[in-house]
mmCIF file of C-alpha atoms in Angstrom:
data_model
loop_
_atom_site.group_PDB
_atom_site.id
_atom_site.type_symbol
_atom_site.label_atom_id
_atom_site.label_comp_id
_atom_site.label_asym_id
_atom_site.label_seq_id
_atom_site.Cartn_x
_atom_site.Cartn_y
_atom_site.Cartn_z
ATOM 1 C CA MET B 40 121.398 101.780 86.776
ATOM 2 C CA THR B 41 123.413 99.083 88.826
ATOM 3 C CA ALA B 42 123.413 96.889 85.898
ATOM 4 C CA LEU B 43 125.544 99.303 83.653
ATOM 5 C CA VAL B 44 127.777 99.832 86.826
ATOM 6 C CA ASP B 45 128.448 96.058 87.113
ATOM 7 C CA VAL B 46 128.726 95.736 83.138
ATOM 8 C CA VAL B 47 131.649 98.382 83.668
ATOM 9 C CA ALA B 48 133.126 96.687 86.432
ATOM 10 C CA VAL B 49 133.637 93.747 84.421
ATOM 11 C CA ALA B 50 135.210 95.066 81.650
ATOM 12 C CA CYS B 51 137.312 96.201 84.013
ATOM 13 C CA LEU B 52 138.237 93.286 84.890
ATOM 14 C CA LEU B 53 138.467 91.591 82.042
ATOM 15 C CA ALA B 54 140.384 93.973 80.213
ATOM 16 C CA GLY B 55 143.020 93.627 83.254
ATOM 17 C CA ALA B 56 142.706 89.841 83.048
ATOM 18 C CA LEU B 57 143.813 90.407 79.342
ATOM 19 C CA LEU B 58 146.362 92.194 80.192
ATOM 20 C CA CYS B 59 148.238 89.268 82.414
ATOM 21 C CA LEU B 60 147.312 87.117 79.912
ATOM 22 C CA THR B 61 149.650 89.231 77.131
ATOM 23 C CA ALA B 62 152.370 89.777 79.849
ATOM 24 C CA GLY B 63 152.768 85.983 79.996
ATOM 25 C CA MET B 64 152.826 85.813 76.545
ATOM 26 C CA GLY B 65 155.727 88.660 76.353
ATOM 27 C CA LEU B 66 157.818 86.536 78.876
ATOM 28 C CA LEU B 67 157.935 83.839 76.944
ATOM 29 C CA ARG B 68 158.576 85.538 73.203
ATOM 30 C CA PHE B 69 160.767 88.340 73.945
ATOM 31 C CA PRO B 70 164.730 88.075 73.426
ATOM 32 C CA ASP B 71 166.372 89.764 76.796
ATOM 33 C CA VAL B 72 166.117 90.806 80.402
ATOM 34 C CA LEU B 73 164.853 94.482 79.088
ATOM 35 C CA SER B 74 162.136 93.683 76.708
ATOM 36 C CA ARG B 75 160.529 90.563 79.079
ATOM 37 C CA MET B 76 160.627 93.508 81.246
ATOM 38 C CA HIS B 77 159.078 95.992 79.476
ATOM 39 C CA ALA B 78 156.169 93.251 78.518
ATOM 40 C CA GLY B 79 155.923 91.638 82.375
ATOM 41 C CA THR B 80 155.404 95.560 83.509
ATOM 42 C CA LYS B 81 152.514 95.981 81.490
ATOM 43 C CA PRO B 82 149.916 94.228 84.234
ATOM 44 C CA GLN B 83 152.257 95.662 86.781
ATOM 45 C CA VAL B 84 150.663 99.186 86.432
ATOM 46 C CA LEU B 85 147.991 99.393 83.964
ATOM 47 C CA GLY B 86 146.484 95.873 84.782
ATOM 48 C CA VAL B 87 145.975 96.241 88.636
ATOM 49 C CA LEU B 88 144.843 100.052 88.043
ATOM 50 C CA LEU B 89 141.891 98.720 85.557
ATOM 51 C CA ILE B 90 141.287 95.525 88.338
ATOM 52 C CA MET B 91 141.692 97.547 91.338
ATOM 53 C CA VAL B 92 138.630 100.100 89.472
ATOM 54 C CA GLY B 93 136.768 97.099 88.560
ATOM 55 C CA ALA B 94 136.862 95.802 92.410
ATOM 56 C CA ALA B 95 136.522 98.899 93.900
ATOM 57 C CA ILE B 96 133.024 99.338 92.129
ATOM 58 C CA ARG B 97 132.286 95.941 92.934
ATOM 59 C CA LEU B 98 132.724 96.193 96.203
ATOM 60 C CA HIS B 99 130.489 98.052 98.997
ATOM 61 C CA GLY B 100 131.673 99.991 101.761
ATOM 62 C CA TRP B 101 134.088 102.253 101.760
ATOM 63 C CA SER B 102 136.886 100.531 103.693
ATOM 64 C CA ALA B 103 137.803 98.414 100.576
ATOM 65 C CA SER B 104 138.110 101.012 98.174
ATOM 66 C CA TRP B 105 140.597 102.496 100.557
ATOM 67 C CA MET B 106 142.919 99.709 100.654
ATOM 68 C CA LEU B 107 142.597 98.982 97.016
ATOM 69 C CA LEU B 108 143.442 102.736 96.185
ATOM 70 C CA LEU B 109 146.182 102.006 98.785
ATOM 71 C CA VAL B 110 147.833 99.047 96.520
ATOM 72 C CA ALA B 111 147.298 100.552 93.379
ATOM 73 C CA ALA B 112 149.345 103.767 94.724
ATOM 74 C CA PHE B 113 152.062 100.805 95.889
ATOM 75 C CA GLN B 114 152.135 99.425 92.708
ATOM 76 C CA LEU B 115 152.618 102.858 90.982
ATOM 77 C CA LEU B 116 155.675 104.016 93.466
ATOM 78 C CA THR B 117 157.763 100.671 93.599
ATOM 79 C CA ALA B 118 157.161 99.381 89.903
ATOM 80 C CA PRO B 119 159.784 101.678 88.717
ATOM 81 C CA VAL B 120 162.402 101.244 91.673
ATOM 82 C CA SER B 121 162.586 97.697 91.085
ATOM 83 C CA ALA B 122 162.446 98.058 87.378
ATOM 84 C CA HIS B 123 165.108 100.891 87.701
ATOM 85 C CA MET B 124 167.276 98.658 90.001
ATOM 86 C CA VAL B 125 166.355 95.116 88.340
ATOM 87 C CA SER B 126 167.635 96.390 84.826
ATOM 88 C CA ARG B 127 170.420 98.249 85.761
ATOM 89 C CA VAL B 128 172.161 94.695 87.032
ATOM 90 C CA ALA B 129 170.907 93.177 83.782
ATOM 91 C CA TYR B 130 172.875 95.485 82.064
ATOM 92 C CA ARG B 131 175.875 95.189 83.932
ATOM 93 C CA ARG B 132 175.423 91.238 83.912
ATOM 94 C CA ARG B 133 174.848 91.527 80.233
ATOM 95 C CA HIS B 134 171.851 89.820 79.761
ATOM 96 C CA VAL B 135 170.957 92.427 77.750
ATOM 97 C CA ARG B 136 171.234 92.214 73.767
ATOM 98 C CA ARG B 137 173.304 94.921 73.012
ATOM 99 C CA ASP B 138 173.238 94.216 69.567
ATOM 100 C CA LEU B 139 168.989 95.270 69.763
ATOM 101 C CA LEU B 140 169.481 98.659 71.075
ATOM 102 C CA LEU B 141 169.259 101.831 69.299
ATOM 103 C CA VAL B 142 170.552 103.979 72.249
ATOM 104 C CA ASP B 143 173.501 102.879 74.379
ATOM 105 C CA GLU B 144 174.331 105.690 77.095
ATOM 106 C CA LEU B 145 175.536 103.207 79.971
ATOM 107 C CA ARG B 146 178.311 101.874 77.249
ATOM 108 C CA SER B 147 181.865 101.868 79.181
ATOM 109 C CA SER B 148 184.893 100.081 78.989
ATOM 110 C CA GLY B 149 186.878 98.517 82.097
ATOM 111 C CA GLN B 150 185.768 99.090 85.723
ATOM 112 C CA ASP B 151 183.641 100.715 87.189
ATOM 113 C CA ARG B 152 185.106 104.467 89.069
ATOM 114 C CA LEU B 153 181.643 105.555 90.484
ATOM 115 C CA TYR B 154 179.169 104.326 92.449
ATOM 116 C CA ARG B 155 175.699 103.124 90.636
ATOM 117 C CA GLY B 156 173.748 102.591 94.028
ATOM 118 C CA ASP B 157 174.108 99.249 93.828
ATOM 119 C CA GLU B 158 176.987 98.919 96.397
ATOM 120 C CA PRO B 159 177.238 96.951 99.373
ATOM 121 C CA ALA B 160 178.285 98.767 102.296
ATOM 122 C CA ASP B 161 182.108 97.469 102.461
ATOM 123 C CA ALA B 162 182.524 98.426 98.943
ATOM 124 C CA PRO B 163 186.031 100.526 97.826
ATOM 125 C CA PRO B 164 185.788 103.922 97.608
ATOM 126 C CA GLU B 165 184.541 105.656 94.333
ATOM 127 C CA GLU B 166 187.572 107.476 92.157
ATOM 128 C CA PRO B 167 185.629 110.354 90.834
ATOM 129 C CA GLY B 168 188.801 112.216 88.800
ATOM 130 C CA ALA B 169 189.925 108.940 87.331
ATOM 131 C CA ALA B 170 186.431 108.591 85.783
ATOM 132 C CA LEU B 171 185.907 112.517 84.787
ATOM 133 C CA ALA B 172 189.562 111.377 83.293
ATOM 134 C CA GLU B 173 187.984 108.703 81.450
ATOM 135 C CA SER B 174 184.967 110.083 79.948
ATOM 136 C CA ARG B 175 186.710 112.733 78.574
ATOM 137 C CA GLU B 176 189.153 110.397 76.602
ATOM 138 C CA ARG B 177 186.271 108.968 75.261
ATOM 139 C CA ASP B 178 184.850 111.835 74.484
ATOM 140 C CA GLU B 179 187.420 113.009 72.428
ATOM 141 C CA ALA B 180 188.214 109.512 71.007
ATOM 142 C CA PRO B 181 185.890 109.666 67.344
ATOM 143 C CA MET D 285 130.077 81.316 88.434
ATOM 144 C CA THR D 286 129.398 83.148 85.894
ATOM 145 C CA ALA D 287 130.651 83.794 82.036
ATOM 146 C CA ALA D 288 132.512 86.506 82.483
ATOM 147 C CA GLY D 289 133.870 84.888 85.669
ATOM 148 C CA VAL D 290 135.277 81.422 83.593
ATOM 149 C CA VAL D 291 137.060 84.277 81.365
ATOM 150 C CA ALA D 292 138.076 86.080 83.793
ATOM 151 C CA TYR D 293 139.763 83.150 85.096
ATOM 152 C CA ALA D 294 140.940 81.665 82.162
ATOM 153 C CA LEU D 295 143.035 84.527 80.961
ATOM 154 C CA LEU D 296 144.546 85.023 84.330
ATOM 155 C CA GLY D 297 145.776 81.204 84.222
ATOM 156 C CA GLY D 298 146.675 81.567 81.133
ATOM 157 C CA GLY D 299 149.419 84.497 81.899
ATOM 158 C CA ALA D 300 150.289 82.988 84.806
ATOM 159 C CA LEU D 301 151.197 79.695 83.290
ATOM 160 C CA LEU D 302 153.298 81.465 80.709
ATOM 161 C CA ALA D 303 154.984 83.337 83.652
ATOM 162 C CA LEU D 304 155.609 79.830 85.131
ATOM 163 C CA VAL D 305 157.042 78.638 81.846
ATOM 164 C CA ARG D 306 159.686 81.531 81.741
ATOM 165 C CA VAL D 307 160.524 80.623 85.226
ATOM 166 C CA ALA D 308 161.033 77.024 84.255
ATOM 167 C CA LEU D 309 163.450 78.171 81.301
ATOM 168 C CA GLY D 310 165.426 81.043 83.207
ATOM 169 C CA PRO D 311 168.114 81.542 81.275
ATOM 170 C CA SER D 312 169.211 84.155 83.435
ATOM 171 C CA LEU D 313 168.605 84.848 87.415
ATOM 172 C CA LEU D 314 167.525 88.478 86.492
ATOM 173 C CA ASP D 315 164.204 86.547 84.152
ATOM 174 C CA ARG D 316 163.206 84.678 86.896
ATOM 175 C CA VAL D 317 163.180 87.729 89.325
ATOM 176 C CA VAL D 318 160.997 89.874 86.450
ATOM 177 C CA ALA D 319 158.914 86.207 85.858
ATOM 178 C CA THR D 320 157.874 85.710 89.546
ATOM 179 C CA ASP D 321 157.709 89.598 90.277
ATOM 180 C CA THR D 322 154.845 89.140 86.891
ATOM 181 C CA LEU D 323 153.505 86.301 88.730
ATOM 182 C CA LEU D 324 152.812 87.605 91.929
ATOM 183 C CA VAL D 325 151.294 90.744 90.302
ATOM 184 C CA ILE D 326 148.894 87.924 88.760
ATOM 185 C CA ILE D 327 148.486 86.024 91.351
ATOM 186 C CA SER D 328 146.795 89.345 93.275
ATOM 187 C CA ALA D 329 144.955 90.419 90.344
ATOM 188 C CA GLY D 330 143.078 86.839 90.498
ATOM 189 C CA LEU D 331 142.355 87.847 94.169
ATOM 190 C CA ALA D 332 140.989 90.721 93.152
ATOM 191 C CA VAL D 333 139.157 89.218 90.868
ATOM 192 C CA HIS D 334 137.623 86.716 93.488
ATOM 193 C CA ALA D 335 137.172 89.606 95.678
ATOM 194 C CA ALA D 336 135.187 91.759 92.773
ATOM 195 C CA LEU D 337 133.217 89.038 91.747
ATOM 196 C CA THR D 338 131.770 87.357 95.055
ATOM 197 C CA ARG D 339 131.679 90.854 96.560
ATOM 198 C CA ASP D 340 133.300 89.491 99.896
ATOM 199 C CA PRO D 341 136.073 92.090 100.958
ATOM 200 C CA THR D 342 137.922 89.514 103.071
ATOM 201 C CA VAL D 343 141.158 89.236 100.798
ATOM 202 C CA VAL D 344 141.432 92.573 100.130
ATOM 203 C CA PRO D 345 144.249 92.828 102.901
ATOM 204 C CA VAL D 346 146.491 90.249 101.729
ATOM 205 C CA LEU D 347 146.672 92.718 98.142
ATOM 206 C CA VAL D 348 148.269 94.987 99.757
ATOM 207 C CA VAL D 349 150.956 92.864 101.689
ATOM 208 C CA VAL D 350 151.201 90.882 97.994
ATOM 209 C CA SER D 351 152.170 93.878 96.639
ATOM 210 C CA LEU D 352 154.803 95.114 98.908
ATOM 211 C CA LEU D 353 156.291 91.605 99.043
ATOM 212 C CA ALA D 354 156.786 91.413 95.130
ATOM 213 C CA PHE D 355 158.405 94.530 95.399
ATOM 214 C CA VAL D 356 161.082 93.581 98.507
ATOM 215 C CA GLY D 357 161.748 90.304 96.627
ATOM 216 C CA SER D 358 162.780 91.878 93.607
ATOM 217 C CA VAL D 359 165.106 94.597 94.681
ATOM 218 C CA SER D 360 166.525 92.481 97.871
ATOM 219 C CA ILE D 361 167.816 89.918 94.225
ATOM 220 C CA ALA D 362 168.793 93.202 92.735
ATOM 221 C CA ARG D 363 171.047 94.087 95.130
ATOM 222 C CA TYR D 364 172.289 90.844 96.044
ATOM 223 C CA ILE D 365 173.294 90.441 91.804
ATOM 224 C CA GLY D 366 175.172 94.054 92.603
ATOM 225 C CA GLY D 367 177.188 93.282 95.339
ATOM 226 C CA MET D 368 178.131 90.205 93.406
ATOM 227 C CA LEU D 369 179.069 92.081 90.734
ATOM 228 C CA LEU D 370 181.598 94.363 92.624
ATOM 229 C CA LYS D 371 183.590 91.582 93.820
ATOM 230 C CA SER D 372 184.241 90.410 90.024
ATOM 231 C CA SER D 373 187.505 92.206 88.014
ATOM 232 C CA ALA D 374 185.799 91.398 84.827
ATOM 233 C CA GLY D 375 182.682 94.022 85.369
ATOM 234 C CA ASP D 376 180.322 91.538 84.692
ATOM 235 C CA GLY D 377 180.724 88.579 86.991
ATOM 236 C CA SER D 378 181.641 86.365 84.745
ATOM 237 C CA ASP D 379 184.855 85.550 87.144
ATOM 238 C CA VAL D 380 182.989 85.111 90.506
ATOM 239 C CA GLY D 381 180.802 82.135 89.694
ATOM 240 C CA LEU D 382 177.960 83.513 88.330
ATOM 241 C CA PRO D 383 176.481 81.701 84.705
ATOM 242 C CA VAL D 384 177.355 83.049 81.093
ATOM 243 C CA ALA D 385 175.821 85.904 80.417
ATOM 244 C CA ALA D 386 172.423 85.907 77.981
ATOM 245 C CA GLU D 387 174.074 88.167 75.306
ATOM 246 C CA VAL D 388 177.190 86.244 74.865
ATOM 247 C CA ARG D 389 175.172 82.887 74.120
ATOM 248 C CA GLU D 390 172.510 84.608 72.000
ATOM 249 C CA GLY D 391 175.083 86.855 69.978
ATOM 250 C CA ASP D 392 177.053 83.489 68.919
ATOM 251 C CA ARG D 393 174.266 81.903 67.205
#
């Protein structure tokens, strides 16, 4: 019984480590920030979950297991938030290969009229009326 | 050190090395942020593998700290660049001293 449990734990650890290697390869080979982020977040969620499961099986005692569960929950909560912020800034800095995108819903012309959530506190006020007029113009254009 | 430990550490080390190469190559700040984030995750995975293979729960609290630190680091750098973008009239930061965007350079080829 214990041998079987150990085999399951080591299999989880090896799968998580393999995901870390694939993340490194994807980071090196992919063309732009968004696809590199796609490769790099594989170990952030699935790899960490697998390794935490393996470690929780191997470690004795509930305190370690609860702390590993806490780490997994933090990863699940924080990975989407940081990925969202980094990818939005990457798009606006034009670190994205737009010729590789199939759908580009963020494409707009000129200056931003609406806040997108990553402004400093002393940002100039937003102009929702101008933004609405611009988006209507864009919609009417063929 | 068992065979499984050697294989797991080799996989993790390979991934960390490739992420380090991406940190060194760049080309942009955000590429380095993504690669550093991945590197921190690989380091915490290595700590967890060490804890699991030796059945030693000493480093488990370190994992909590490292996982939160990665989040705070990448979010603060993203907000920093977002604040610089707001000061630029071109909208992509090319006129306030931020380096040339990846799309422009790689699209020219």
